[in-house]
Amino acid sequence: MERLDRANVIIRAFRAVDNPELCLRFIEGHEKVLTSIGVDKLTSADYSWMKNPAAYVVLCTSLDGQKAYGGARVHVCGGNQELPLVSGVIEMDPTINEKVNAAKPMGTGELCGLWNSLEVAGMGIGAIYVVRAAVAIISQLGIRSCFALCSPMGAKISKRFGYEIRKDIGNKGTFYYPKQDLLATMVFLEDALNLSGTPEDEKAKILELRDNPDLQIIEVNRGKEANITYDLDLEKVDKLVYDLG
């Protein structure tokens, strides 16, 4: 697969149940990435989330929507299923339900399913722009915190957005997941609305997307240019399905 040095893309956000066609594009791209690292089955790859009214998708595609380059999901605690991280790590740490329940009353969720294709590797699509968009839409969802389970490198990147390692979960925040030779780290964005723990330069960019969800901007990462059109204004948010404990 040829890697791109420049891309014209759209990053859009939508509720999973409202756009099954784009959900399938997300799934196809995610499965290719998982297969490339030798992961055949993942808890968060249980595609029942397509029918969860509390699951929201951020997807990066070509402008015509035919190629998917990366994506992530934000699951609000509630809907018709538990957060993917709960079923993913409960055998390793039975206290995970207790930790999630403590955050429920103010509204919490999980950023999960993050991936980007090799075609746009090094461009910042997954590690920066998709995550930035996902954090930006949290204000529309009305939740105040957000968990994430990520690779050690992902945990370092997550600090850019205000996430901190939850050392009270697992082995000081770490687990062997999704298989025994892969290490995962539990991180937590405590103030997802005010972003009080987010570095100021990144906070400014997230707030810009909140104020301008249809923003068009040229970004450069490692010398690779991405002309990004954002479409982050969620058409429907059903807060009645949220579980606030």
PDB file of C-alpha atoms in Angstrom:
ATOM      1  CA  MET A   1       0.000   0.000   0.000  1.00  0.00           C
ATOM      2  CA  GLU A   2       1.393   3.371  -1.032  1.00  0.00           C
ATOM      3  CA  ARG A   3       1.739   5.864   1.799  1.00  0.00           C
ATOM      4  CA  LEU A   4       0.460   9.377   1.264  1.00  0.00           C
ATOM      5  CA  ASP A   5       2.456  12.566   1.843  1.00  0.00           C
ATOM      6  CA  ARG A   6      -0.606  14.739   1.305  1.00  0.00           C
ATOM      7  CA  ALA A   7      -4.287  13.985   1.803  1.00  0.00           C
ATOM      8  CA  ASN A   8      -7.626  15.707   1.369  1.00  0.00           C
ATOM      9  CA  VAL A   9      -9.916  14.194   3.972  1.00  0.00           C
ATOM     10  CA  ILE A  10     -13.098  14.721   5.935  1.00  0.00           C
ATOM     11  CA  ILE A  11     -13.426  13.870   9.613  1.00  0.00           C
ATOM     12  CA  ARG A  12     -17.064  13.485  10.551  1.00  0.00           C
ATOM     13  CA  ALA A  13     -18.872  12.551  13.756  1.00  0.00           C
ATOM     14  CA  PHE A  14     -22.195  10.739  13.968  1.00  0.00           C
ATOM     15  CA  ARG A  15     -24.262   8.528  16.206  1.00  0.00           C
ATOM     16  CA  ALA A  16     -23.625   4.899  15.262  1.00  0.00           C
ATOM     17  CA  VAL A  17     -27.279   3.891  14.923  1.00  0.00           C
ATOM     18  CA  ASP A  18     -27.895   6.744  12.477  1.00  0.00           C
ATOM     19  CA  ASN A  19     -25.361   5.723   9.820  1.00  0.00           C
ATOM     20  CA  PRO A  20     -24.800   1.954   9.449  1.00  0.00           C
ATOM     21  CA  GLU A  21     -23.047   2.406   6.085  1.00  0.00           C
ATOM     22  CA  LEU A  22     -20.264   4.529   7.564  1.00  0.00           C
ATOM     23  CA  CYS A  23     -20.089   2.202  10.572  1.00  0.00           C
ATOM     24  CA  LEU A  24     -19.244  -0.619   8.170  1.00  0.00           C
ATOM     25  CA  ARG A  25     -16.456   1.470   6.643  1.00  0.00           C
ATOM     26  CA  PHE A  26     -15.116   2.029  10.150  1.00  0.00           C
ATOM     27  CA  ILE A  27     -15.250  -1.703  10.883  1.00  0.00           C
ATOM     28  CA  GLU A  28     -13.516  -2.687   7.657  1.00  0.00           C
ATOM     29  CA  GLY A  29     -10.631  -0.294   8.294  1.00  0.00           C
ATOM     30  CA  HIS A  30     -10.313  -1.266  11.953  1.00  0.00           C
ATOM     31  CA  GLU A  31     -10.263  -4.984  11.142  1.00  0.00           C
ATOM     32  CA  LYS A  32      -7.415  -4.499   8.664  1.00  0.00           C
ATOM     33  CA  VAL A  33      -5.332  -2.747  11.322  1.00  0.00           C
ATOM     34  CA  LEU A  34      -6.060  -5.425  13.946  1.00  0.00           C
ATOM     35  CA  THR A  35      -5.160  -8.201  11.533  1.00  0.00           C
ATOM     36  CA  SER A  36      -1.870  -6.475  10.687  1.00  0.00           C
ATOM     37  CA  ILE A  37      -0.775  -6.683  14.355  1.00  0.00           C
ATOM     38  CA  GLY A  38      -1.969 -10.250  14.815  1.00  0.00           C
ATOM     39  CA  VAL A  39      -5.170  -9.513  16.756  1.00  0.00           C
ATOM     40  CA  ASP A  40      -8.090 -11.612  15.564  1.00  0.00           C
ATOM     41  CA  LYS A  41     -10.639 -10.775  18.250  1.00  0.00           C
ATOM     42  CA  LEU A  42     -11.042  -7.711  20.426  1.00  0.00           C
ATOM     43  CA  THR A  43     -13.754  -6.853  22.943  1.00  0.00           C
ATOM     44  CA  SER A  44     -14.242  -3.415  21.408  1.00  0.00           C
ATOM     45  CA  ALA A  45     -14.509  -5.150  18.015  1.00  0.00           C
ATOM     46  CA  ASP A  46     -17.842  -6.651  19.088  1.00  0.00           C
ATOM     47  CA  TYR A  47     -19.907  -4.801  16.536  1.00  0.00           C
ATOM     48  CA  SER A  48     -23.062  -4.697  18.621  1.00  0.00           C
ATOM     49  CA  TRP A  49     -22.074  -1.070  19.234  1.00  0.00           C
ATOM     50  CA  MET A  50     -23.636  -0.309  15.847  1.00  0.00           C
ATOM     51  CA  LYS A  51     -27.013  -0.681  17.552  1.00  0.00           C
ATOM     52  CA  ASN A  52     -26.091   1.174  20.725  1.00  0.00           C
ATOM     53  CA  PRO A  53     -27.816   4.609  20.878  1.00  0.00           C
ATOM     54  CA  ALA A  54     -25.050   5.831  23.213  1.00  0.00           C
ATOM     55  CA  ALA A  55     -22.181   5.073  20.807  1.00  0.00           C
ATOM     56  CA  TYR A  56     -20.751   7.828  18.617  1.00  0.00           C
ATOM     57  CA  VAL A  57     -18.263   7.452  15.780  1.00  0.00           C
ATOM     58  CA  VAL A  58     -15.521   9.740  14.500  1.00  0.00           C
ATOM     59  CA  LEU A  59     -14.419   8.631  11.035  1.00  0.00           C
ATOM     60  CA  CYS A  60     -11.779  10.026   8.668  1.00  0.00           C
ATOM     61  CA  THR A  61     -12.407   9.303   4.991  1.00  0.00           C
ATOM     62  CA  SER A  62     -11.561  10.579   1.541  1.00  0.00           C
ATOM     63  CA  LEU A  63     -13.807  13.435   0.466  1.00  0.00           C
ATOM     64  CA  ASP A  64     -16.019  11.062  -1.538  1.00  0.00           C
ATOM     65  CA  GLY A  65     -16.345   8.752   1.482  1.00  0.00           C
ATOM     66  CA  GLN A  66     -15.031   5.712  -0.381  1.00  0.00           C
ATOM     67  CA  LYS A  67     -11.731   5.293   1.518  1.00  0.00           C
ATOM     68  CA  ALA A  68     -11.543   5.147   5.310  1.00  0.00           C
ATOM     69  CA  TYR A  69      -8.252   6.352   6.766  1.00  0.00           C
ATOM     70  CA  GLY A  70      -8.859   6.256  10.501  1.00  0.00           C
ATOM     71  CA  GLY A  71     -11.396   6.499  13.265  1.00  0.00           C
ATOM     72  CA  ALA A  72     -12.390   6.236  16.889  1.00  0.00           C
ATOM     73  CA  ARG A  73     -15.552   5.933  18.933  1.00  0.00           C
ATOM     74  CA  VAL A  74     -16.889   7.587  22.055  1.00  0.00           C
ATOM     75  CA  HIS A  75     -19.222   5.351  24.062  1.00  0.00           C
ATOM     76  CA  VAL A  76     -21.292   7.089  26.704  1.00  0.00           C
ATOM     77  CA  CYS A  77     -21.916   4.983  29.807  1.00  0.00           C
ATOM     78  CA  GLY A  78     -25.461   3.812  29.204  1.00  0.00           C
ATOM     79  CA  GLY A  79     -27.354   2.806  26.114  1.00  0.00           C
ATOM     80  CA  ASN A  80     -27.866  -0.930  25.753  1.00  0.00           C
ATOM     81  CA  GLN A  81     -24.352  -2.158  26.649  1.00  0.00           C
ATOM     82  CA  GLU A  82     -21.557  -1.617  29.142  1.00  0.00           C
ATOM     83  CA  LEU A  83     -18.414   0.258  28.218  1.00  0.00           C
ATOM     84  CA  PRO A  84     -16.077  -1.961  26.144  1.00  0.00           C
ATOM     85  CA  LEU A  85     -13.257  -1.519  28.668  1.00  0.00           C
ATOM     86  CA  VAL A  86     -15.359  -3.164  31.395  1.00  0.00           C
ATOM     87  CA  SER A  87     -15.771  -6.483  29.630  1.00  0.00           C
ATOM     88  CA  GLY A  88     -12.233  -6.181  28.314  1.00  0.00           C
ATOM     89  CA  VAL A  89     -10.424  -6.040  31.652  1.00  0.00           C
ATOM     90  CA  ILE A  90     -12.871  -7.231  34.318  1.00  0.00           C
ATOM     91  CA  GLU A  91     -11.208 -10.647  34.571  1.00  0.00           C
ATOM     92  CA  MET A  92      -7.892  -8.935  35.268  1.00  0.00           C
ATOM     93  CA  ASP A  93      -9.326  -6.293  37.604  1.00  0.00           C
ATOM     94  CA  PRO A  94     -12.803  -6.968  39.069  1.00  0.00           C
ATOM     95  CA  THR A  95     -12.832  -3.440  40.544  1.00  0.00           C
ATOM     96  CA  ILE A  96     -13.271  -1.857  37.108  1.00  0.00           C
ATOM     97  CA  ASN A  97     -17.050  -1.666  37.577  1.00  0.00           C
ATOM     98  CA  GLU A  98     -16.532   0.183  40.846  1.00  0.00           C
ATOM     99  CA  LYS A  99     -14.246   2.716  39.151  1.00  0.00           C
ATOM    100  CA  VAL A 100     -16.667   3.326  36.297  1.00  0.00           C
ATOM    101  CA  ASN A 101     -19.654   3.529  38.654  1.00  0.00           C
ATOM    102  CA  ALA A 102     -17.904   6.243  40.652  1.00  0.00           C
ATOM    103  CA  ALA A 103     -17.818   8.424  37.540  1.00  0.00           C
ATOM    104  CA  LYS A 104     -21.398   7.715  36.402  1.00  0.00           C
ATOM    105  CA  PRO A 105     -23.325  10.392  38.337  1.00  0.00           C
ATOM    106  CA  MET A 106     -21.604  13.226  36.446  1.00  0.00           C
ATOM    107  CA  GLY A 107     -21.653  11.326  33.159  1.00  0.00           C
ATOM    108  CA  THR A 108     -18.728   9.324  31.817  1.00  0.00           C
ATOM    109  CA  GLY A 109     -17.734   7.368  28.744  1.00  0.00           C
ATOM    110  CA  GLU A 110     -14.903   5.743  26.866  1.00  0.00           C
ATOM    111  CA  LEU A 111     -12.804   6.724  23.882  1.00  0.00           C
ATOM    112  CA  CYS A 112     -12.111   3.435  22.105  1.00  0.00           C
ATOM    113  CA  GLY A 113     -11.533   1.703  18.781  1.00  0.00           C
ATOM    114  CA  LEU A 114      -8.838   4.158  17.669  1.00  0.00           C
ATOM    115  CA  TRP A 115      -7.078   3.219  14.433  1.00  0.00           C
ATOM    116  CA  ASN A 116      -5.519   4.629  11.303  1.00  0.00           C
ATOM    117  CA  SER A 117      -4.525   2.954   8.061  1.00  0.00           C
ATOM    118  CA  LEU A 118      -0.919   2.418   7.007  1.00  0.00           C
ATOM    119  CA  GLU A 119      -1.695   4.575   3.985  1.00  0.00           C
ATOM    120  CA  VAL A 120      -1.686   7.682   6.193  1.00  0.00           C
ATOM    121  CA  ALA A 121       0.923   6.538   8.734  1.00  0.00           C
ATOM    122  CA  GLY A 122       2.914   9.445  10.160  1.00  0.00           C
ATOM    123  CA  MET A 123       0.379  11.997   8.998  1.00  0.00           C
ATOM    124  CA  GLY A 124      -1.239  12.413  12.426  1.00  0.00           C
ATOM    125  CA  ILE A 125      -4.672  11.232  11.286  1.00  0.00           C
ATOM    126  CA  GLY A 126      -5.246   8.764  14.139  1.00  0.00           C
ATOM    127  CA  ALA A 127      -2.863   9.938  16.837  1.00  0.00           C
ATOM    128  CA  ILE A 128      -3.804  13.618  16.633  1.00  0.00           C
ATOM    129  CA  TYR A 129      -6.683  14.739  14.428  1.00  0.00           C
ATOM    130  CA  VAL A 130      -9.198  11.950  15.080  1.00  0.00           C
ATOM    131  CA  VAL A 131      -8.543  12.042  18.839  1.00  0.00           C
ATOM    132  CA  ARG A 132      -8.829  15.834  18.843  1.00  0.00           C
ATOM    133  CA  ALA A 133     -12.197  15.552  17.101  1.00  0.00           C
ATOM    134  CA  ALA A 134     -13.351  12.856  19.524  1.00  0.00           C
ATOM    135  CA  VAL A 135     -12.462  14.980  22.552  1.00  0.00           C
ATOM    136  CA  ALA A 136     -14.133  17.981  20.929  1.00  0.00           C
ATOM    137  CA  ILE A 137     -17.515  16.242  20.533  1.00  0.00           C
ATOM    138  CA  ILE A 138     -17.627  15.278  24.230  1.00  0.00           C
ATOM    139  CA  SER A 139     -19.120  18.688  25.032  1.00  0.00           C
ATOM    140  CA  GLN A 140     -22.089  17.842  22.781  1.00  0.00           C
ATOM    141  CA  LEU A 141     -22.559  14.553  24.616  1.00  0.00           C
ATOM    142  CA  GLY A 142     -22.816  16.235  28.004  1.00  0.00           C
ATOM    143  CA  ILE A 143     -20.477  13.936  29.909  1.00  0.00           C
ATOM    144  CA  ARG A 144     -17.735  15.166  32.217  1.00  0.00           C
ATOM    145  CA  SER A 145     -15.097  12.437  32.037  1.00  0.00           C
ATOM    146  CA  CYS A 146     -13.809   9.824  29.637  1.00  0.00           C
ATOM    147  CA  PHE A 147     -11.766   6.632  30.010  1.00  0.00           C
ATOM    148  CA  ALA A 148      -9.514   5.093  27.370  1.00  0.00           C
ATOM    149  CA  LEU A 149      -7.529   1.868  27.126  1.00  0.00           C
ATOM    150  CA  CYS A 150      -4.530   2.272  24.861  1.00  0.00           C
ATOM    151  CA  SER A 151      -1.038   1.094  23.977  1.00  0.00           C
ATOM    152  CA  PRO A 152       1.968   2.472  25.918  1.00  0.00           C
ATOM    153  CA  MET A 153       2.658   4.834  23.000  1.00  0.00           C
ATOM    154  CA  GLY A 154      -1.008   5.799  22.966  1.00  0.00           C
ATOM    155  CA  ALA A 155      -0.807   6.569  26.687  1.00  0.00           C
ATOM    156  CA  LYS A 156       2.023   9.013  26.006  1.00  0.00           C
ATOM    157  CA  ILE A 157       0.076  10.636  23.183  1.00  0.00           C
ATOM    158  CA  SER A 158      -3.049  10.851  25.368  1.00  0.00           C
ATOM    159  CA  LYS A 159      -1.277  13.267  27.720  1.00  0.00           C
ATOM    160  CA  ARG A 160      -1.449  15.779  24.886  1.00  0.00           C
ATOM    161  CA  PHE A 161      -5.236  15.790  25.347  1.00  0.00           C
ATOM    162  CA  GLY A 162      -5.312  15.868  29.140  1.00  0.00           C
ATOM    163  CA  TYR A 163      -5.510  12.146  29.893  1.00  0.00           C
ATOM    164  CA  GLU A 164      -3.652  10.726  32.891  1.00  0.00           C
ATOM    165  CA  ILE A 165      -2.847   7.118  33.767  1.00  0.00           C
ATOM    166  CA  ARG A 166      -5.321   5.550  36.220  1.00  0.00           C
ATOM    167  CA  LYS A 167      -2.807   3.855  38.500  1.00  0.00           C
ATOM    168  CA  ASP A 168      -5.614   2.591  40.762  1.00  0.00           C
ATOM    169  CA  ILE A 169      -6.710   0.186  38.016  1.00  0.00           C
ATOM    170  CA  GLY A 170      -4.873  -2.981  37.009  1.00  0.00           C
ATOM    171  CA  ASN A 171      -1.132  -3.127  37.651  1.00  0.00           C
ATOM    172  CA  LYS A 172      -0.603   0.601  38.201  1.00  0.00           C
ATOM    173  CA  GLY A 173      -2.771   1.255  35.182  1.00  0.00           C
ATOM    174  CA  THR A 174      -1.508  -1.497  32.890  1.00  0.00           C
ATOM    175  CA  PHE A 175      -2.864  -4.797  31.561  1.00  0.00           C
ATOM    176  CA  TYR A 176      -1.828  -7.408  29.037  1.00  0.00           C
ATOM    177  CA  TYR A 177      -4.554  -6.718  26.492  1.00  0.00           C
ATOM    178  CA  PRO A 178      -5.857  -7.604  23.934  1.00  0.00           C
ATOM    179  CA  LYS A 179      -3.395 -10.523  24.073  1.00  0.00           C
ATOM    180  CA  GLN A 180      -0.612 -11.666  26.387  1.00  0.00           C
ATOM    181  CA  ASP A 181       2.265 -10.050  24.524  1.00  0.00           C
ATOM    182  CA  LEU A 182       0.608  -6.637  24.155  1.00  0.00           C
ATOM    183  CA  LEU A 183       0.546  -4.140  27.016  1.00  0.00           C
ATOM    184  CA  ALA A 184      -2.360  -1.730  27.430  1.00  0.00           C
ATOM    185  CA  THR A 185      -2.665   1.288  29.711  1.00  0.00           C
ATOM    186  CA  MET A 186      -5.830   2.693  31.294  1.00  0.00           C
ATOM    187  CA  VAL A 187      -6.002   6.484  31.065  1.00  0.00           C
ATOM    188  CA  PHE A 188      -8.664   8.928  32.206  1.00  0.00           C
ATOM    189  CA  LEU A 189      -9.716  12.412  31.129  1.00  0.00           C
ATOM    190  CA  GLU A 190     -11.155  13.770  34.356  1.00  0.00           C
ATOM    191  CA  ASP A 191     -12.308  17.176  33.130  1.00  0.00           C
ATOM    192  CA  ALA A 192     -13.566  16.511  29.619  1.00  0.00           C
ATOM    193  CA  LEU A 193     -15.651  19.703  29.509  1.00  0.00           C
ATOM    194  CA  ASN A 194     -13.301  22.399  30.831  1.00  0.00           C
ATOM    195  CA  LEU A 195     -10.104  20.564  29.814  1.00  0.00           C
ATOM    196  CA  SER A 196      -8.360  21.930  32.884  1.00  0.00           C
ATOM    197  CA  GLY A 197      -5.624  19.283  32.625  1.00  0.00           C
ATOM    198  CA  THR A 198      -5.035  19.716  28.898  1.00  0.00           C
ATOM    199  CA  PRO A 199      -1.943  21.638  27.703  1.00  0.00           C
ATOM    200  CA  GLU A 200      -2.949  25.111  26.526  1.00  0.00           C
ATOM    201  CA  ASP A 201      -1.886  24.724  22.886  1.00  0.00           C
ATOM    202  CA  GLU A 202      -3.961  21.582  22.395  1.00  0.00           C
ATOM    203  CA  LYS A 203      -6.834  22.929  24.483  1.00  0.00           C
ATOM    204  CA  ALA A 204      -7.083  25.916  22.138  1.00  0.00           C
ATOM    205  CA  LYS A 205      -7.373  23.623  19.108  1.00  0.00           C
ATOM    206  CA  ILE A 206     -10.059  21.474  20.751  1.00  0.00           C
ATOM    207  CA  LEU A 207     -12.058  24.549  21.738  1.00  0.00           C
ATOM    208  CA  GLU A 208     -11.744  25.871  18.190  1.00  0.00           C
ATOM    209  CA  LEU A 209     -13.391  22.692  16.929  1.00  0.00           C
ATOM    210  CA  ARG A 210     -16.128  22.998  19.546  1.00  0.00           C
ATOM    211  CA  ASP A 211     -16.869  26.527  18.388  1.00  0.00           C
ATOM    212  CA  ASN A 212     -16.488  25.675  14.689  1.00  0.00           C
ATOM    213  CA  PRO A 213     -17.549  22.030  14.188  1.00  0.00           C
ATOM    214  CA  ASP A 214     -17.521  22.519  10.401  1.00  0.00           C
ATOM    215  CA  LEU A 215     -13.976  23.863  10.310  1.00  0.00           C
ATOM    216  CA  GLN A 216     -11.698  23.418   7.291  1.00  0.00           C
ATOM    217  CA  ILE A 217      -7.982  23.585   8.023  1.00  0.00           C
ATOM    218  CA  ILE A 218      -4.608  22.486   6.647  1.00  0.00           C
ATOM    219  CA  GLU A 219      -2.501  20.561   9.158  1.00  0.00           C
ATOM    220  CA  VAL A 220       1.139  19.481   8.801  1.00  0.00           C
ATOM    221  CA  ASN A 221       2.707  16.646  10.790  1.00  0.00           C
ATOM    222  CA  ARG A 222       6.219  15.309  10.116  1.00  0.00           C
ATOM    223  CA  GLY A 223       6.255  17.128   6.814  1.00  0.00           C
ATOM    224  CA  LYS A 224       3.019  15.490   5.680  1.00  0.00           C
ATOM    225  CA  GLU A 225       0.104  17.747   4.855  1.00  0.00           C
ATOM    226  CA  ALA A 226      -3.555  17.019   5.473  1.00  0.00           C
ATOM    227  CA  ASN A 227      -6.291  19.283   4.192  1.00  0.00           C
ATOM    228  CA  ILE A 228      -9.037  18.448   6.703  1.00  0.00           C
ATOM    229  CA  THR A 229     -12.712  19.263   6.539  1.00  0.00           C
ATOM    230  CA  TYR A 230     -14.383  18.660   9.904  1.00  0.00           C
ATOM    231  CA  ASP A 231     -18.065  17.775  10.183  1.00  0.00           C
ATOM    232  CA  LEU A 232     -18.543  17.366  13.934  1.00  0.00           C
ATOM    233  CA  ASP A 233     -22.006  18.805  14.551  1.00  0.00           C
ATOM    234  CA  LEU A 234     -23.930  15.788  15.839  1.00  0.00           C
ATOM    235  CA  GLU A 235     -27.440  15.651  14.421  1.00  0.00           C
ATOM    236  CA  LYS A 236     -28.907  13.692  17.309  1.00  0.00           C
ATOM    237  CA  VAL A 237     -27.802  13.132  20.891  1.00  0.00           C
ATOM    238  CA  ASP A 238     -30.217  11.122  23.022  1.00  0.00           C
ATOM    239  CA  LYS A 239     -29.190  11.806  26.608  1.00  0.00           C
ATOM    240  CA  LEU A 240     -32.194   9.880  27.888  1.00  0.00           C
ATOM    241  CA  VAL A 241     -30.292   6.638  27.261  1.00  0.00           C
ATOM    242  CA  TYR A 242     -27.363   7.655  29.488  1.00  0.00           C
ATOM    243  CA  ASP A 243     -26.724   5.829  32.719  1.00  0.00           C
ATOM    244  CA  LEU A 244     -26.050   8.415  35.435  1.00  0.00           C
ATOM    245  CA  GLY A 245     -25.977   5.923  38.273  1.00  0.00           C
TER     246      GLY A 245
END
